[in-house]
Amino acid sequence: MSRRLAVALMAVLFTTLLAPAAFAATSTTNSETSENAQVLAQAAEEAVTGVVTGDSGPIAGIAIVVADLDDTIIGNTVTDDEGRWLVELPASGQYQVTIDADTLPEGVALRDPDRTTLTVNVGSSRTQTVQFQIGEEAVGRSFGQRLASQIVSGIRFGMIIAITAIGLSLIYGTTGLVNFAHGELVTLGAVIAWFLNAPTGTGVGLPLIAAGIIAAVATAGAGGAIELGLWRPLRRRRAGLIQMLVISIGLMLTIRHLVRIWFGGGSRTYYDYAIQQAIAIGPIRITPRDLVVMTLALIVLVGIATMLTTTRIGKAMRAVSDNRDLAESSGIDVQRVILIIWILGGGLAGFGGVLAATVENVSHLLGFRLLLVMFAGVILGGIGTAYGALLGSLVVGLVTEVSTLWLPTELKLVWSLIALIVILLVRPQGLLGRRERVG
């Protein structure tokens, strides 16, 4: 195993140790918010609101109870015919929102049965959206149908991870840097798109597609600025990889807390494509939104593959990633190629963040939660190669989602890491990596 791969594995271990804190800090789950609920919520100065929806649409008659941290009940309500609910609060602060799982219809359940109560921070004069992740309606569905749906979910998740991980892999291949701050570019893209998509008064009011494109361009610029302002000067001063790894952790924490100051600590949803009813395509049930996400991800991935194999800059990227010294001696401007990789990686990270937040929700911890599976996908496929990152991410996505058919949802990331360990034991260089001689 090469020294670079050893450093990367150390990075994954470090991320694994930090990951539980990130999950503990998350106060809301996957959300499906309606625009009408946002309008209704404007009537209250401080309030919590949400929408309860399943595969067949909104669910009425679900009991919701809101209490403070001393378990004093503040209010309770039931969802209306559109699945909406709203509870006004006496003041800002922390509150516990509980869904009565016994009021869910037969065949409908929470994906995580242990998360019936969520803790949420509500700011002054603000309405906080709180959503409970409802599982698929399993009544009348065979194991084969559920397996097909989870495979599609795994492919979708893997494609999103691949988009975010390609830049991470190329950056490592050209500079040797294990960039912990890459996940924060994912978060930055999702947050910028949220502000651009939010209605006038809160944001700009752009359609989500336009907001996502602008967010990707903004994160591409951020990636280029970080390279020119930080990493290039450090390389000129011959900073070691360990020092640069520590600096990337500091950059990660700085960006995360700046985003939290700007965006807040809660989770929110985009205002477009909020509530959608799943459609049946053969044995698969999928929402139109997820179909659009997978189509866009496929277009981007095919575009990146075409660029890497047919264009001069793509071939230069692969040459620098394979052997930087040989590429430089052949006349390739290595510093220019590295800058383009940082711009490309930042744009892909931001776009991947928009896709991930469209499927789930927007949070200042979104990128950090995805960072572990990004590292897993990159190392599994063969660190430093774009195609390896794509293949490894798809494997991680499939293992993660399909494992929920037999195992609790909260353990799905564990099995993706077990798959990583097993494959590395058989093929230490990764699925598409090359063997290296030591000594």
Short mmCIF file of C-alpha atoms in Angstrom, two decimals:
data_model
loop_
_atom_site.label_atom_id
_atom_site.label_comp_id
_atom_site.label_asym_id
_atom_site.label_seq_id
_atom_site.Cartn_x
_atom_site.Cartn_y
_atom_site.Cartn_z
CA MET A 1 0.00 0.00 0.00
CA SER A 2 1.39 3.42 -0.97
CA ARG A 3 2.08 6.21 1.47
CA ARG A 4 -0.63 8.29 -0.19
CA LEU A 5 -3.22 5.59 0.31
CA ALA A 6 -2.14 5.22 3.95
CA VAL A 7 -2.68 8.94 4.47
CA ALA A 8 -6.11 8.70 2.84
CA LEU A 9 -7.11 5.79 5.05
CA MET A 10 -6.02 7.79 8.08
CA ALA A 11 -8.26 10.59 6.84
CA VAL A 12 -11.21 8.23 6.56
CA LEU A 13 -10.59 6.95 10.10
CA PHE A 14 -10.47 10.52 11.38
CA THR A 15 -13.73 11.30 9.60
CA THR A 16 -15.33 8.16 11.04
CA LEU A 17 -14.48 9.31 14.54
CA LEU A 18 -16.06 12.69 13.89
CA ALA A 19 -19.15 11.43 12.08
CA PRO A 20 -21.29 10.53 15.16
CA ALA A 21 -21.09 14.12 16.37
CA ALA A 22 -22.38 15.32 13.04
CA PHE A 23 -25.32 12.95 13.09
CA ALA A 24 -26.15 13.86 16.67
CA ALA A 25 -26.25 17.52 15.75
CA THR A 26 -28.83 16.96 13.01
CA SER A 27 -32.26 17.99 14.24
CA THR A 28 -34.46 17.23 11.24
CA THR A 29 -34.72 14.50 8.66
CA ASN A 30 -35.62 14.09 5.03
CA SER A 31 -38.34 16.61 4.16
CA GLU A 32 -41.24 17.05 1.79
CA THR A 33 -42.49 20.64 2.31
CA SER A 34 -45.40 22.26 0.53
CA GLU A 35 -45.48 25.87 -0.56
CA ASN A 36 -48.90 26.26 1.08
CA ALA A 37 -47.42 25.31 4.45
CA GLN A 38 -44.90 28.12 4.12
CA VAL A 39 -47.69 30.62 3.43
CA LEU A 40 -49.70 29.35 6.39
CA ALA A 41 -46.67 29.59 8.66
CA GLN A 42 -46.28 33.32 8.03
CA ALA A 43 -49.22 33.98 10.38
CA ALA A 44 -47.12 33.11 13.44
CA GLU A 45 -44.09 34.97 14.76
CA GLU A 46 -42.47 31.78 16.08
CA ALA A 47 -43.81 28.42 14.97
CA VAL A 48 -42.96 24.93 13.83
CA THR A 49 -44.56 23.46 10.74
CA GLY A 50 -44.26 20.61 8.30
CA VAL A 51 -45.95 18.22 5.91
CA VAL A 52 -46.49 14.49 6.43
CA THR A 53 -46.52 12.63 3.13
CA GLY A 54 -46.06 9.06 1.93
CA ASP A 55 -45.63 7.40 -1.43
CA SER A 56 -49.32 7.89 -2.25
CA GLY A 57 -49.36 11.57 -1.27
CA PRO A 58 -50.17 13.67 1.82
CA ILE A 59 -51.43 11.85 4.92
CA ALA A 60 -54.23 13.43 7.00
CA GLY A 61 -55.08 12.87 10.65
CA ILE A 62 -51.54 12.37 12.00
CA ALA A 63 -51.12 13.66 15.55
CA ILE A 64 -48.23 16.05 16.26
CA VAL A 65 -47.24 17.21 19.78
CA VAL A 66 -44.81 20.05 20.56
CA ALA A 67 -43.18 20.39 23.99
CA ASP A 68 -40.30 22.30 25.53
CA LEU A 69 -37.16 20.66 26.87
CA ASP A 70 -38.87 20.19 30.26
CA ASP A 71 -41.57 18.08 28.55
CA THR A 72 -44.21 20.75 29.09
CA ILE A 73 -46.66 20.50 26.19
CA ILE A 74 -46.80 23.72 24.18
CA GLY A 75 -49.38 22.61 21.64
CA ASN A 76 -50.71 19.74 19.58
CA THR A 77 -52.43 19.37 16.25
CA VAL A 78 -53.28 16.91 13.49
CA THR A 79 -52.38 17.08 9.83
CA ASP A 80 -55.03 18.38 7.42
CA ASP A 81 -56.10 16.87 4.10
CA GLU A 82 -52.88 18.11 2.49
CA GLY A 83 -50.72 16.64 5.25
CA ARG A 84 -49.91 20.09 6.66
CA TRP A 85 -49.56 21.00 10.32
CA LEU A 86 -48.58 24.11 12.26
CA VAL A 87 -48.04 24.84 15.96
CA GLU A 88 -47.45 28.39 17.18
CA LEU A 89 -44.82 28.89 19.90
CA PRO A 90 -44.67 31.35 22.81
CA ALA A 91 -41.06 32.35 22.14
CA SER A 92 -37.89 31.35 20.36
CA GLY A 93 -35.76 28.51 21.73
CA GLN A 94 -35.41 24.73 21.63
CA TYR A 95 -38.48 22.52 21.32
CA GLN A 96 -39.28 18.83 20.96
CA VAL A 97 -41.62 17.81 18.15
CA THR A 98 -43.18 14.34 18.43
CA ILE A 99 -45.20 12.41 15.87
CA ASP A 100 -47.68 9.82 17.14
CA ALA A 101 -46.66 6.76 15.13
CA ASP A 102 -49.89 4.99 16.18
CA THR A 103 -51.90 7.44 14.07
CA LEU A 104 -50.07 6.48 10.85
CA PRO A 105 -52.20 4.45 8.41
CA GLU A 106 -51.70 0.71 8.13
CA GLY A 107 -48.69 -0.10 5.98
CA VAL A 108 -47.04 3.29 6.58
CA ALA A 109 -44.21 3.74 9.09
CA LEU A 110 -41.28 5.97 9.92
CA ARG A 111 -38.08 4.90 8.18
CA ASP A 112 -36.32 5.28 11.51
CA PRO A 113 -38.78 4.10 14.20
CA ASP A 114 -36.57 5.55 16.95
CA ARG A 115 -36.88 9.11 15.61
CA THR A 116 -40.45 9.86 16.65
CA THR A 117 -39.19 12.95 18.53
CA LEU A 118 -37.00 15.62 16.94
CA THR A 119 -35.37 18.56 18.71
CA VAL A 120 -35.39 21.83 16.79
CA ASN A 121 -34.01 25.34 17.37
CA VAL A 122 -36.47 28.13 16.51
CA GLY A 123 -35.08 31.62 16.06
CA SER A 124 -36.81 34.88 16.90
CA SER A 125 -39.68 35.69 14.51
CA ARG A 126 -38.96 32.56 12.50
CA THR A 127 -40.91 29.49 11.47
CA GLN A 128 -38.92 26.27 11.52
CA THR A 129 -39.81 23.38 9.25
CA VAL A 130 -39.68 19.95 10.89
CA GLN A 131 -40.22 16.85 8.79
CA PHE A 132 -40.46 13.18 9.60
CA GLN A 133 -39.12 10.67 7.09
CA ILE A 134 -41.93 8.32 6.12
CA GLY A 135 -41.01 4.91 4.76
CA GLU A 136 -42.46 3.21 1.72
CA GLU A 137 -45.92 1.66 1.92
CA ALA A 138 -45.02 -2.01 1.89
CA VAL A 139 -48.52 -3.49 1.84
CA GLY A 140 -49.03 -5.56 -1.29
CA ARG A 141 -45.45 -5.13 -2.45
CA SER A 142 -43.30 -8.21 -2.94
CA PHE A 143 -39.67 -8.49 -1.90
CA GLY A 144 -38.63 -8.24 -5.55
CA GLN A 145 -40.48 -4.93 -5.93
CA ARG A 146 -38.91 -3.51 -2.81
CA LEU A 147 -35.47 -4.75 -3.91
CA ALA A 148 -35.88 -3.07 -7.31
CA SER A 149 -36.86 0.22 -5.66
CA GLN A 150 -33.88 0.10 -3.30
CA ILE A 151 -31.50 -0.66 -6.18
CA VAL A 152 -32.77 2.44 -7.96
CA SER A 153 -32.35 4.45 -4.75
CA GLY A 154 -28.81 3.09 -4.42
CA ILE A 155 -27.95 4.07 -7.99
CA ARG A 156 -29.35 7.56 -7.39
CA PHE A 157 -27.37 7.95 -4.17
CA GLY A 158 -24.23 6.56 -5.79
CA MET A 159 -24.50 8.95 -8.74
CA ILE A 160 -24.82 11.93 -6.39
CA ILE A 161 -21.80 10.76 -4.38
CA ALA A 162 -19.86 10.20 -7.61
CA ILE A 163 -20.46 13.78 -8.75
CA THR A 164 -19.12 15.15 -5.48
CA ALA A 165 -16.27 12.63 -5.23
CA ILE A 166 -14.74 13.02 -8.71
CA GLY A 167 -13.23 16.39 -7.82
CA LEU A 168 -11.96 15.01 -4.51
CA SER A 169 -10.23 12.15 -6.34
CA LEU A 170 -8.69 14.35 -9.06
CA ILE A 171 -7.40 16.83 -6.47
CA TYR A 172 -5.73 14.00 -4.58
CA GLY A 173 -4.31 12.52 -7.78
CA THR A 174 -2.69 15.79 -8.88
CA THR A 175 -1.59 17.30 -5.56
CA GLY A 176 -1.59 14.44 -3.03
CA LEU A 177 -3.90 16.52 -0.80
CA VAL A 178 -6.62 14.79 1.24
CA ASN A 179 -9.03 17.73 1.23
CA PHE A 180 -11.38 17.62 4.21
CA ALA A 181 -12.90 20.95 3.17
CA HIS A 182 -14.36 19.39 0.00
CA GLY A 183 -17.55 18.49 1.85
CA GLU A 184 -18.08 22.14 2.78
CA LEU A 185 -18.20 23.06 -0.91
CA VAL A 186 -21.06 20.55 -1.16
CA THR A 187 -22.83 22.38 1.67
CA LEU A 188 -22.08 25.77 0.17
CA GLY A 189 -23.68 24.82 -3.14
CA ALA A 190 -26.84 23.57 -1.43
CA VAL A 191 -27.14 26.66 0.79
CA ILE A 192 -26.56 29.15 -2.05
CA ALA A 193 -29.23 27.38 -4.12
CA TRP A 194 -31.65 27.55 -1.16
CA PHE A 195 -31.27 31.32 -0.81
CA LEU A 196 -31.65 31.80 -4.54
CA ASN A 197 -34.73 29.56 -4.60
CA ALA A 198 -36.43 30.99 -1.49
CA PRO A 199 -39.31 33.45 -2.11
CA THR A 200 -38.64 37.18 -2.34
CA GLY A 201 -38.16 38.59 1.14
CA THR A 202 -36.23 35.54 2.30
CA GLY A 203 -34.27 34.96 -0.89
CA VAL A 204 -34.30 35.78 -4.59
CA GLY A 205 -37.18 33.62 -5.80
CA LEU A 206 -35.44 31.92 -8.73
CA PRO A 207 -36.57 28.51 -10.05
CA LEU A 208 -34.54 25.72 -8.48
CA ILE A 209 -32.91 24.74 -11.79
CA ALA A 210 -31.56 28.26 -12.31
CA ALA A 211 -30.58 28.50 -8.64
CA GLY A 212 -28.68 25.21 -8.88
CA ILE A 213 -26.72 26.33 -11.94
CA ILE A 214 -25.74 29.61 -10.30
CA ALA A 215 -24.77 27.78 -7.09
CA ALA A 216 -22.52 25.40 -9.07
CA VAL A 217 -20.82 28.36 -10.77
CA ALA A 218 -20.35 30.05 -7.39
CA THR A 219 -18.76 26.97 -5.80
CA ALA A 220 -16.55 26.54 -8.87
CA GLY A 221 -15.29 30.08 -8.27
CA ALA A 222 -14.81 29.28 -4.59
CA GLY A 223 -12.73 26.22 -5.49
CA GLY A 224 -10.52 28.29 -7.78
CA ALA A 225 -10.14 31.03 -5.17
CA ILE A 226 -9.10 28.51 -2.50
CA GLU A 227 -6.47 27.05 -4.84
CA LEU A 228 -5.02 30.46 -5.79
CA GLY A 229 -5.25 31.99 -2.33
CA LEU A 230 -4.26 29.08 -0.11
CA TRP A 231 -3.01 25.84 -1.65
CA ARG A 232 -0.76 27.23 -4.37
CA PRO A 233 1.16 29.51 -1.96
CA LEU A 234 1.51 26.57 0.44
CA ARG A 235 2.92 24.34 -2.30
CA ARG A 236 5.40 27.06 -3.25
CA ARG A 237 6.55 27.14 0.36
CA ARG A 238 6.90 23.34 0.18
CA ALA A 239 4.40 22.64 2.93
CA GLY A 240 4.16 18.93 3.71
CA LEU A 241 1.08 16.83 3.07
CA ILE A 242 0.40 16.35 6.78
CA GLN A 243 0.53 20.10 7.39
CA MET A 244 -1.79 20.70 4.44
CA LEU A 245 -4.18 18.01 5.71
CA VAL A 246 -4.39 19.78 9.08
CA ILE A 247 -4.95 23.11 7.30
CA SER A 248 -7.78 21.53 5.28
CA ILE A 249 -9.45 20.47 8.55
CA GLY A 250 -9.17 24.05 9.81
CA LEU A 251 -10.59 25.35 6.52
CA MET A 252 -13.44 22.84 6.82
CA LEU A 253 -14.38 24.06 10.29
CA THR A 254 -14.09 27.71 9.27
CA ILE A 255 -16.38 27.35 6.24
CA ARG A 256 -18.87 25.23 8.19
CA HIS A 257 -19.30 27.76 10.98
CA LEU A 258 -19.49 30.69 8.57
CA VAL A 259 -22.27 28.86 6.73
CA ARG A 260 -24.01 28.17 10.03
CA ILE A 261 -23.89 31.86 10.96
CA TRP A 262 -25.34 32.72 7.55
CA PHE A 263 -27.86 29.88 7.15
CA GLY A 264 -28.59 28.80 10.72
CA GLY A 265 -28.36 25.45 12.47
CA GLY A 266 -31.65 23.93 11.31
CA SER A 267 -32.63 21.98 8.21
CA ARG A 268 -34.77 23.43 5.44
CA THR A 269 -36.11 22.34 2.08
CA TYR A 270 -36.22 23.83 -1.37
CA TYR A 271 -39.47 25.49 -2.35
CA ASP A 272 -39.75 23.71 -5.71
CA TYR A 273 -40.69 20.06 -6.19
CA ALA A 274 -41.78 19.74 -2.57
CA ILE A 275 -44.68 17.29 -2.57
CA GLN A 276 -44.80 14.71 -5.32
CA GLN A 277 -46.65 11.46 -5.63
CA ALA A 278 -44.58 8.41 -6.54
CA ILE A 279 -45.26 6.82 -9.91
CA ALA A 280 -44.93 3.15 -10.75
CA ILE A 281 -42.52 2.08 -13.51
CA GLY A 282 -42.83 -1.69 -13.59
CA PRO A 283 -41.87 -2.92 -10.08
CA ILE A 284 -40.26 0.42 -9.17
CA ARG A 285 -41.95 3.31 -7.36
CA ILE A 286 -40.17 6.64 -7.84
CA THR A 287 -41.08 10.33 -7.77
CA PRO A 288 -40.64 12.55 -10.86
CA ARG A 289 -38.19 14.62 -8.83
CA ASP A 290 -35.92 11.64 -8.31
CA LEU A 291 -36.11 10.82 -12.01
CA VAL A 292 -34.99 14.35 -12.84
CA VAL A 293 -32.15 14.14 -10.29
CA MET A 294 -30.91 10.86 -11.77
CA THR A 295 -31.16 12.21 -15.33
CA LEU A 296 -29.20 15.35 -14.48
CA ALA A 297 -26.59 13.30 -12.60
CA LEU A 298 -26.21 10.94 -15.57
CA ILE A 299 -25.80 13.85 -18.00
CA VAL A 300 -23.09 15.40 -15.81
CA LEU A 301 -21.23 12.12 -15.34
CA VAL A 302 -21.30 11.31 -19.07
CA GLY A 303 -20.12 14.86 -19.79
CA ILE A 304 -17.20 14.52 -17.37
CA ALA A 305 -16.22 11.14 -18.84
CA THR A 306 -16.35 12.57 -22.37
CA MET A 307 -14.28 15.58 -21.33
CA LEU A 308 -11.61 13.42 -19.68
CA THR A 309 -11.24 11.11 -22.68
CA THR A 310 -11.66 13.38 -25.72
CA THR A 311 -10.53 16.93 -24.86
CA ARG A 312 -6.98 18.23 -24.52
CA ILE A 313 -7.57 19.56 -21.02
CA GLY A 314 -9.14 16.24 -19.99
CA LYS A 315 -6.14 14.29 -21.26
CA ALA A 316 -3.84 16.76 -19.49
CA MET A 317 -5.74 16.17 -16.23
CA ARG A 318 -5.31 12.42 -16.57
CA ALA A 319 -1.62 12.82 -17.44
CA VAL A 320 -0.93 15.03 -14.40
CA SER A 321 -2.89 12.63 -12.18
CA ASP A 322 -0.95 9.60 -13.49
CA ASN A 323 2.55 11.13 -13.29
CA ARG A 324 2.91 14.80 -12.46
CA ASP A 325 6.67 15.03 -13.11
CA LEU A 326 6.45 13.27 -16.47
CA ALA A 327 3.51 15.47 -17.51
CA GLU A 328 5.45 18.62 -16.61
CA SER A 329 8.51 17.46 -18.54
CA SER A 330 6.24 16.86 -21.55
CA GLY A 331 5.29 20.54 -21.64
CA ILE A 332 1.99 20.47 -19.74
CA ASP A 333 1.36 23.52 -17.55
CA VAL A 334 0.77 21.59 -14.32
CA GLN A 335 -0.25 24.60 -12.23
CA ARG A 336 -2.87 25.60 -14.80
CA VAL A 337 -4.23 22.04 -14.87
CA ILE A 338 -4.43 21.94 -11.06
CA LEU A 339 -6.34 25.25 -11.05
CA ILE A 340 -8.82 23.90 -13.59
CA ILE A 341 -9.26 20.75 -11.51
CA TRP A 342 -10.03 22.85 -8.43
CA ILE A 343 -12.57 24.90 -10.38
CA LEU A 344 -14.13 21.74 -11.84
CA GLY A 345 -14.11 19.97 -8.47
CA GLY A 346 -15.74 22.95 -6.75
CA GLY A 347 -18.46 23.17 -9.39
CA LEU A 348 -19.19 19.44 -9.21
CA ALA A 349 -19.27 19.55 -5.41
CA GLY A 350 -21.75 22.43 -5.43
CA PHE A 351 -23.96 20.78 -8.05
CA GLY A 352 -23.86 17.49 -6.16
CA GLY A 353 -24.89 19.36 -3.01
CA VAL A 354 -27.94 20.78 -4.80
CA LEU A 355 -28.96 17.30 -5.99
CA ALA A 356 -28.43 15.78 -2.52
CA ALA A 357 -30.44 18.55 -0.84
CA THR A 358 -33.24 18.13 -3.40
CA VAL A 359 -33.61 14.49 -2.38
CA GLU A 360 -33.11 15.17 1.36
CA ASN A 361 -32.84 18.65 2.89
CA VAL A 362 -30.50 21.62 3.22
CA SER A 363 -28.32 21.72 6.32
CA HIS A 364 -24.98 23.22 7.31
CA LEU A 365 -23.85 19.62 7.97
CA LEU A 366 -24.95 18.21 4.62
CA GLY A 367 -21.48 18.02 3.08
CA PHE A 368 -19.84 16.74 6.25
CA ARG A 369 -22.34 13.86 6.46
CA LEU A 370 -21.52 12.95 2.86
CA LEU A 371 -17.75 13.29 3.30
CA LEU A 372 -17.32 9.81 4.78
CA VAL A 373 -19.07 8.08 1.87
CA MET A 374 -17.16 10.29 -0.59
CA PHE A 375 -13.86 9.05 0.87
CA ALA A 376 -15.20 5.49 0.84
CA GLY A 377 -16.17 5.75 -2.83
CA VAL A 378 -12.84 7.31 -3.83
CA ILE A 379 -10.72 4.71 -2.00
CA LEU A 380 -12.90 1.79 -3.06
CA GLY A 381 -12.66 2.70 -6.74
CA GLY A 382 -8.95 3.48 -6.68
CA ILE A 383 -7.79 6.73 -5.19
CA GLY A 384 -6.69 9.40 -7.63
CA THR A 385 -8.76 8.23 -10.61
CA ALA A 386 -12.03 9.83 -11.76
CA TYR A 387 -13.45 6.57 -13.14
CA GLY A 388 -12.54 4.80 -9.93
CA ALA A 389 -14.43 7.42 -7.92
CA LEU A 390 -17.49 6.85 -10.13
CA LEU A 391 -17.41 3.05 -9.81
CA GLY A 392 -16.61 3.08 -6.10
CA SER A 393 -19.41 5.57 -5.37
CA LEU A 394 -21.96 3.44 -7.21
CA VAL A 395 -20.92 0.37 -5.18
CA VAL A 396 -21.16 2.35 -1.93
CA GLY A 397 -24.57 3.74 -2.91
CA LEU A 398 -25.97 0.31 -3.76
CA VAL A 399 -24.67 -1.36 -0.60
CA THR A 400 -25.95 1.53 1.53
CA GLU A 401 -29.52 1.48 0.22
CA VAL A 402 -30.02 -2.24 -0.40
CA SER A 403 -28.83 -3.09 3.13
CA THR A 404 -31.94 -1.36 4.56
CA LEU A 405 -34.07 -4.27 3.32
CA TRP A 406 -32.65 -6.45 6.09
CA LEU A 407 -30.97 -4.09 8.54
CA PRO A 408 -31.91 -0.92 10.45
CA THR A 409 -31.61 2.29 8.45
CA GLU A 410 -29.22 3.87 10.93
CA LEU A 411 -26.66 1.12 10.17
CA LYS A 412 -26.63 1.50 6.39
CA LEU A 413 -23.37 3.48 6.29
CA VAL A 414 -21.70 0.82 8.42
CA TRP A 415 -22.28 -1.82 5.74
CA SER A 416 -20.87 0.40 3.01
CA LEU A 417 -17.67 0.66 5.06
CA ILE A 418 -17.63 -3.10 5.61
CA ALA A 419 -17.87 -3.55 1.83
CA LEU A 420 -14.94 -1.13 1.50
CA ILE A 421 -12.83 -3.18 3.93
CA VAL A 422 -13.66 -6.50 2.26
CA ILE A 423 -12.81 -5.26 -1.24
CA LEU A 424 -9.57 -3.63 -0.08
CA LEU A 425 -8.52 -6.89 1.58
CA VAL A 426 -8.85 -8.61 -1.80
CA ARG A 427 -7.65 -5.71 -3.95
CA PRO A 428 -5.73 -3.14 -1.85
CA GLN A 429 -5.28 -0.70 -4.75
CA GLY A 430 -9.06 -0.40 -5.24
CA LEU A 431 -11.27 -1.57 -8.08
CA LEU A 432 -9.58 0.53 -10.78
CA GLY A 433 -6.33 1.38 -9.01
CA ARG A 434 -2.87 0.29 -10.08
CA ARG A 435 -0.44 -1.79 -8.08
CA GLU A 436 2.61 0.10 -6.79
CA ARG A 437 6.00 -1.28 -5.78
CA VAL A 438 7.26 -0.38 -2.33
CA GLY A 439 11.02 -0.15 -1.83
#
